[in-house]
mmCIF file with all atom_site columns, C-alpha atoms in Angstrom:
data_model
loop_
_atom_site.group_PDB
_atom_site.id
_atom_site.type_symbol
_atom_site.label_atom_id
_atom_site.label_alt_id
_atom_site.label_comp_id
_atom_site.label_asym_id
_atom_site.label_entity_id
_atom_site.label_seq_id
_atom_site.pdbx_PDB_ins_code
_atom_site.Cartn_x
_atom_site.Cartn_y
_atom_site.Cartn_z
_atom_site.occupancy
_atom_site.B_iso_or_equiv
_atom_site.pdbx_formal_charge
_atom_site.auth_seq_id
_atom_site.auth_comp_id
_atom_site.auth_asym_id
_atom_site.auth_atom_id
_atom_site.pdbx_PDB_model_num
ATOM 1   C CA . UNK A 1 1   ? 31.389  43.565 78.433 1.00 51.00 ? 167 UNK A CA 1
ATOM 2   C CA . UNK A 1 2   ? 30.937  44.948 74.944 1.00 53.00 ? 168 UNK A CA 1
ATOM 3   C CA . UNK A 1 3   ? 28.088  47.433 74.634 1.00 53.00 ? 169 UNK A CA 1
ATOM 4   C CA . UNK A 1 4   ? 26.003  47.199 71.482 1.00 51.00 ? 170 UNK A CA 1
ATOM 5   C CA . UNK A 1 5   ? 24.766  50.270 69.727 1.00 48.00 ? 171 UNK A CA 1
ATOM 6   C CA . UNK A 1 6   ? 21.395  49.853 68.062 1.00 50.00 ? 172 UNK A CA 1
ATOM 7   C CA . UNK A 1 7   ? 20.768  52.294 65.268 1.00 58.00 ? 173 UNK A CA 1
ATOM 8   C CA . UNK A 1 8   ? 17.374  52.437 63.669 1.00 67.00 ? 174 UNK A CA 1
ATOM 9   C CA . UNK A 1 9   ? 17.631  52.161 59.913 1.00 83.00 ? 175 UNK A CA 1
ATOM 10  C CA . UNK A 1 10  ? 15.045  54.641 58.691 1.00 80.00 ? 176 UNK A CA 1
ATOM 11  C CA . UNK A 1 11  ? 15.101  53.286 55.146 1.00 84.00 ? 177 UNK A CA 1
ATOM 12  C CA . UNK A 1 12  ? 14.281  49.755 56.288 1.00 84.00 ? 178 UNK A CA 1
ATOM 13  C CA . UNK A 1 13  ? 11.551  51.154 58.510 1.00 84.00 ? 179 UNK A CA 1
ATOM 14  C CA . UNK A 1 14  ? 10.307  53.279 55.589 1.00 84.00 ? 180 UNK A CA 1
ATOM 15  C CA . UNK A 1 15  ? 10.275  50.299 53.236 1.00 85.00 ? 181 UNK A CA 1
ATOM 16  C CA . UNK A 1 16  ? 8.259   48.349 55.800 1.00 84.00 ? 182 UNK A CA 1
ATOM 17  C CA . UNK A 1 17  ? 5.814   51.175 56.519 1.00 81.00 ? 183 UNK A CA 1
ATOM 18  C CA . UNK A 1 18  ? 5.173   52.071 52.877 1.00 83.00 ? 184 UNK A CA 1
ATOM 19  C CA . UNK A 1 19  ? 4.857   48.420 51.827 1.00 82.00 ? 185 UNK A CA 1
ATOM 20  C CA . UNK A 1 20  ? 2.368   47.758 54.633 1.00 79.00 ? 186 UNK A CA 1
ATOM 21  C CA . UNK A 1 21  ? 0.476   50.865 53.552 1.00 74.00 ? 187 UNK A CA 1
ATOM 22  C CA . UNK A 1 22  ? 0.397   49.648 49.943 1.00 79.00 ? 188 UNK A CA 1
ATOM 23  C CA . UNK A 1 23  ? -0.763  46.170 50.946 1.00 77.00 ? 189 UNK A CA 1
ATOM 24  C CA . UNK A 1 24  ? -3.385  47.658 53.272 1.00 71.00 ? 190 UNK A CA 1
ATOM 25  C CA . UNK A 1 25  ? -4.772  49.842 50.499 1.00 71.00 ? 191 UNK A CA 1
ATOM 26  C CA . UNK A 1 26  ? -4.669  47.068 47.893 1.00 72.00 ? 192 UNK A CA 1
ATOM 27  C CA . UNK A 1 27  ? -6.328  44.411 50.046 1.00 72.00 ? 193 UNK A CA 1
ATOM 28  C CA . UNK A 1 28  ? -8.822  46.574 51.943 1.00 67.00 ? 194 UNK A CA 1
ATOM 29  C CA . UNK A 1 29  ? -11.495 46.675 49.216 1.00 65.00 ? 195 UNK A CA 1
ATOM 30  C CA . UNK A 1 30  ? -11.561 42.863 49.138 1.00 67.00 ? 196 UNK A CA 1
ATOM 31  C CA . UNK A 1 31  ? -11.705 42.205 52.884 1.00 65.00 ? 197 UNK A CA 1
ATOM 32  C CA . UNK A 1 32  ? -13.694 45.214 54.121 1.00 63.00 ? 198 UNK A CA 1
ATOM 33  C CA . UNK A 1 33  ? -16.811 43.115 54.745 1.00 65.00 ? 199 UNK A CA 1
ATOM 34  C CA . UNK A 1 34  ? -15.063 40.544 56.945 1.00 63.00 ? 200 UNK A CA 1
ATOM 35  C CA . UNK A 1 35  ? -12.876 42.918 58.986 1.00 61.00 ? 201 UNK A CA 1
ATOM 36  C CA . UNK A 1 36  ? -15.527 43.477 61.683 1.00 63.00 ? 202 UNK A CA 1
ATOM 37  C CA . UNK A 1 37  ? -15.992 39.707 62.038 1.00 65.00 ? 203 UNK A CA 1
ATOM 38  C CA . UNK A 1 38  ? -12.240 39.343 62.639 1.00 59.00 ? 204 UNK A CA 1
ATOM 39  C CA . UNK A 1 39  ? -12.289 42.233 65.119 1.00 65.00 ? 205 UNK A CA 1
ATOM 40  C CA . UNK A 1 40  ? -10.225 44.366 62.761 1.00 62.00 ? 206 UNK A CA 1
ATOM 41  C CA . UNK A 1 41  ? -12.825 46.863 61.595 1.00 60.00 ? 207 UNK A CA 1
ATOM 42  C CA . UNK A 1 42  ? -10.549 49.703 62.698 1.00 62.00 ? 208 UNK A CA 1
ATOM 43  C CA . UNK A 1 43  ? -8.331  49.005 59.659 1.00 60.00 ? 209 UNK A CA 1
ATOM 44  C CA . UNK A 1 44  ? -11.059 50.396 57.388 1.00 60.00 ? 210 UNK A CA 1
ATOM 45  C CA . UNK A 1 45  ? -11.022 53.693 59.285 1.00 67.00 ? 211 UNK A CA 1
ATOM 46  C CA . UNK A 1 46  ? -9.859  56.753 57.334 1.00 76.00 ? 212 UNK A CA 1
ATOM 47  C CA . UNK A 1 47  ? -7.776  57.848 60.345 1.00 81.00 ? 213 UNK A CA 1
ATOM 48  C CA . UNK A 1 48  ? -5.701  54.646 60.044 1.00 76.00 ? 214 UNK A CA 1
ATOM 49  C CA . UNK A 1 49  ? -5.036  55.420 56.377 1.00 79.00 ? 215 UNK A CA 1
ATOM 50  C CA . UNK A 1 50  ? -4.077  59.026 57.084 1.00 83.00 ? 216 UNK A CA 1
ATOM 51  C CA . UNK A 1 51  ? -1.821  57.891 59.939 1.00 84.00 ? 217 UNK A CA 1
ATOM 52  C CA . UNK A 1 52  ? -0.047  55.374 57.693 1.00 81.00 ? 218 UNK A CA 1
ATOM 53  C CA . UNK A 1 53  ? 0.446   58.016 55.007 1.00 84.00 ? 219 UNK A CA 1
ATOM 54  C CA . UNK A 1 54  ? 1.735   60.531 57.567 1.00 88.00 ? 220 UNK A CA 1
ATOM 55  C CA . UNK A 1 55  ? 4.192   58.011 59.032 1.00 85.00 ? 221 UNK A CA 1
ATOM 56  C CA . UNK A 1 56  ? 5.435   57.179 55.530 1.00 85.00 ? 222 UNK A CA 1
ATOM 57  C CA . UNK A 1 57  ? 5.795   60.883 54.737 1.00 90.00 ? 223 UNK A CA 1
ATOM 58  C CA . UNK A 1 58  ? 7.754   61.681 57.906 1.00 90.00 ? 224 UNK A CA 1
ATOM 59  C CA . UNK A 1 59  ? 10.033  58.646 57.518 1.00 87.00 ? 225 UNK A CA 1
ATOM 60  C CA . UNK A 1 60  ? 10.574  59.364 53.823 1.00 91.00 ? 226 UNK A CA 1
ATOM 61  C CA . UNK A 1 61  ? 11.421  63.033 54.186 1.00 93.00 ? 227 UNK A CA 1
ATOM 62  C CA . UNK A 1 62  ? 13.622  62.437 57.226 1.00 91.00 ? 228 UNK A CA 1
ATOM 63  C CA . UNK A 1 63  ? 15.534  59.474 55.844 1.00 90.00 ? 229 UNK A CA 1
ATOM 64  C CA . UNK A 1 64  ? 15.959  60.545 52.227 1.00 91.00 ? 230 UNK A CA 1
ATOM 65  C CA . UNK A 1 65  ? 16.847  64.143 52.989 1.00 92.00 ? 231 UNK A CA 1
ATOM 66  C CA . UNK A 1 66  ? 19.405  62.957 55.539 1.00 89.00 ? 232 UNK A CA 1
ATOM 67  C CA . UNK A 1 67  ? 20.945  60.523 53.044 1.00 89.00 ? 233 UNK A CA 1
ATOM 68  C CA . UNK A 1 68  ? 21.045  63.232 50.410 1.00 91.00 ? 234 UNK A CA 1
ATOM 69  C CA . UNK A 1 69  ? 22.576  65.927 52.638 1.00 91.00 ? 235 UNK A CA 1
ATOM 70  C CA . UNK A 1 70  ? 25.022  63.833 54.622 1.00 88.00 ? 236 UNK A CA 1
ATOM 71  C CA . UNK A 1 71  ? 26.196  61.228 52.177 1.00 86.00 ? 237 UNK A CA 1
ATOM 72  C CA . UNK A 1 72  ? 25.289  60.539 48.567 1.00 90.00 ? 238 UNK A CA 1
ATOM 73  C CA . UNK A 1 73  ? 23.914  63.879 47.191 1.00 91.00 ? 239 UNK A CA 1
ATOM 74  C CA . UNK A 1 74  ? 21.724  62.026 44.665 1.00 94.00 ? 240 UNK A CA 1
ATOM 75  C CA . UNK A 1 75  ? 18.284  63.516 44.032 1.00 95.00 ? 241 UNK A CA 1
ATOM 76  C CA . UNK A 1 76  ? 16.687  60.421 42.429 1.00 97.00 ? 242 UNK A CA 1
ATOM 77  C CA . UNK A 1 77  ? 15.403  58.821 45.688 1.00 96.00 ? 243 UNK A CA 1
ATOM 78  C CA . UNK A 1 78  ? 13.716  62.115 46.614 1.00 96.00 ? 244 UNK A CA 1
ATOM 79  C CA . UNK A 1 79  ? 12.119  62.420 43.167 1.00 97.00 ? 245 UNK A CA 1
ATOM 80  C CA . UNK A 1 80  ? 10.816  58.845 43.417 1.00 97.00 ? 246 UNK A CA 1
ATOM 81  C CA . UNK A 1 81  ? 9.463   59.604 46.910 1.00 96.00 ? 247 UNK A CA 1
ATOM 82  C CA . UNK A 1 82  ? 7.625   62.663 45.563 1.00 96.00 ? 248 UNK A CA 1
ATOM 83  C CA . UNK A 1 83  ? 6.207   60.574 42.692 1.00 97.00 ? 249 UNK A CA 1
ATOM 84  C CA . UNK A 1 84  ? 4.922   58.015 45.217 1.00 96.00 ? 250 UNK A CA 1
ATOM 85  C CA . UNK A 1 85  ? 3.122   60.687 47.200 1.00 95.00 ? 251 UNK A CA 1
ATOM 86  C CA . UNK A 1 86  ? 1.695   62.154 43.978 1.00 96.00 ? 252 UNK A CA 1
ATOM 87  C CA . UNK A 1 87  ? 0.205   58.724 43.201 1.00 95.00 ? 253 UNK A CA 1
ATOM 88  C CA . UNK A 1 88  ? -1.264  58.516 46.714 1.00 92.00 ? 254 UNK A CA 1
ATOM 89  C CA . UNK A 1 89  ? -2.631  62.075 46.648 1.00 91.00 ? 255 UNK A CA 1
ATOM 90  C CA . UNK A 1 90  ? -4.171  61.611 43.205 1.00 93.00 ? 256 UNK A CA 1
ATOM 91  C CA . UNK A 1 91  ? -5.686  58.295 44.305 1.00 90.00 ? 257 UNK A CA 1
ATOM 92  C CA . UNK A 1 92  ? -7.193  59.880 47.405 1.00 85.00 ? 258 UNK A CA 1
ATOM 93  C CA . UNK A 1 93  ? -8.352  63.214 46.052 1.00 85.00 ? 259 UNK A CA 1
ATOM 94  C CA . UNK A 1 94  ? -9.327  62.595 42.431 1.00 87.00 ? 260 UNK A CA 1
ATOM 95  C CA . UNK A 1 95  ? -12.925 61.867 41.598 1.00 84.00 ? 261 UNK A CA 1
ATOM 96  C CA . UNK A 1 96  ? -11.889 58.762 39.695 1.00 84.00 ? 262 UNK A CA 1
ATOM 97  C CA . UNK A 1 97  ? -12.758 56.109 42.278 1.00 84.00 ? 263 UNK A CA 1
ATOM 98  C CA . UNK A 1 98  ? -11.762 53.304 39.902 1.00 87.00 ? 264 UNK A CA 1
ATOM 99  C CA . UNK A 1 99  ? -8.144  54.512 40.041 1.00 89.00 ? 265 UNK A CA 1
ATOM 100 C CA . UNK A 1 100 ? -7.913  54.669 43.848 1.00 86.00 ? 266 UNK A CA 1
ATOM 101 C CA . UNK A 1 101 ? -7.240  50.931 44.414 1.00 86.00 ? 267 UNK A CA 1
ATOM 102 C CA . UNK A 1 102 ? -4.491  51.109 41.783 1.00 91.00 ? 268 UNK A CA 1
ATOM 103 C CA . UNK A 1 103 ? -2.814  54.461 42.471 1.00 93.00 ? 269 UNK A CA 1
ATOM 104 C CA . UNK A 1 104 ? -2.573  54.265 46.248 1.00 88.00 ? 270 UNK A CA 1
ATOM 105 C CA . UNK A 1 105 ? -0.820  50.871 46.408 1.00 90.00 ? 271 UNK A CA 1
ATOM 106 C CA . UNK A 1 106 ? 1.354   51.960 43.466 1.00 94.00 ? 272 UNK A CA 1
ATOM 107 C CA . UNK A 1 107 ? 2.290   55.031 45.512 1.00 93.00 ? 273 UNK A CA 1
ATOM 108 C CA . UNK A 1 108 ? 3.163   52.908 48.536 1.00 90.00 ? 274 UNK A CA 1
ATOM 109 C CA . UNK A 1 109 ? 5.384   50.596 46.514 1.00 93.00 ? 275 UNK A CA 1
ATOM 110 C CA . UNK A 1 110 ? 6.981   53.611 44.787 1.00 95.00 ? 276 UNK A CA 1
ATOM 111 C CA . UNK A 1 111 ? 7.835   55.076 48.199 1.00 93.00 ? 277 UNK A CA 1
ATOM 112 C CA . UNK A 1 112 ? 9.324   51.723 49.232 1.00 93.00 ? 278 UNK A CA 1
ATOM 113 C CA . UNK A 1 113 ? 11.416  51.834 46.042 1.00 95.00 ? 279 UNK A CA 1
ATOM 114 C CA . UNK A 1 114 ? 12.684  55.310 46.973 1.00 94.00 ? 280 UNK A CA 1
ATOM 115 C CA . UNK A 1 115 ? 13.809  54.005 50.372 1.00 92.00 ? 281 UNK A CA 1
ATOM 116 C CA . UNK A 1 116 ? 15.431  50.967 48.770 1.00 93.00 ? 282 UNK A CA 1
ATOM 117 C CA . UNK A 1 117 ? 17.349  53.144 46.312 1.00 95.00 ? 283 UNK A CA 1
ATOM 118 C CA . UNK A 1 118 ? 18.428  55.462 49.127 1.00 93.00 ? 284 UNK A CA 1
ATOM 119 C CA . UNK A 1 119 ? 19.616  52.468 51.161 1.00 90.00 ? 285 UNK A CA 1
ATOM 120 C CA . UNK A 1 120 ? 21.627  51.139 48.191 1.00 92.00 ? 286 UNK A CA 1
ATOM 121 C CA . UNK A 1 121 ? 23.226  54.561 47.625 1.00 92.00 ? 287 UNK A CA 1
ATOM 122 C CA . UNK A 1 122 ? 24.139  54.846 51.302 1.00 88.00 ? 288 UNK A CA 1
ATOM 123 C CA . UNK A 1 123 ? 25.815  51.427 51.193 1.00 86.00 ? 289 UNK A CA 1
ATOM 124 C CA . UNK A 1 124 ? 27.806  52.200 48.045 1.00 86.00 ? 290 UNK A CA 1
ATOM 125 C CA . UNK A 1 125 ? 28.894  55.742 48.918 1.00 71.00 ? 291 UNK A CA 1
ATOM 126 C CA . UNK A 1 126 ? 32.499  55.483 50.156 1.00 66.00 ? 292 UNK A CA 1
ATOM 127 C CA . UNK A 1 127 ? 32.678  58.899 51.778 1.00 57.00 ? 293 UNK A CA 1
ATOM 128 C CA . UNK A 1 128 ? 30.601  60.399 54.547 1.00 54.00 ? 294 UNK A CA 1
ATOM 129 C CA . UNK A 1 129 ? 30.211  64.054 53.590 1.00 50.00 ? 295 UNK A CA 1
ATOM 130 C CA . UNK A 1 130 ? 29.470  65.460 57.045 1.00 48.00 ? 296 UNK A CA 1
ATOM 131 C CA . UNK A 1 131 ? 30.212  69.154 57.208 1.00 43.00 ? 297 UNK A CA 1
#
């Protein structure tokens, strides 16, 4: 019987995590009042936000640095990832509360874009540069 090898695609997981984070941050201000009624009040918790950001950060650094080192040697996905986290950090820590619902989802979608670009580069790179 043929044994299947399941490999987790970190970029696909990163795209999913950062997109969910962006949607969460974009929709939360509109549904915050009904979350407790739906039994989902925990989604408005700051710890959930920080956890989602941390997961996105770990997946992004791990996946993009691996793709850069082992295969494509292109810096653009990493620069886009950094830009996404700059958007998120500025949205969280600036005193401009009006920008938070714009910058944080923008950061999440920017991080998803970095993963997508990394995935495309991995698929088009003909040589595996393992040393």
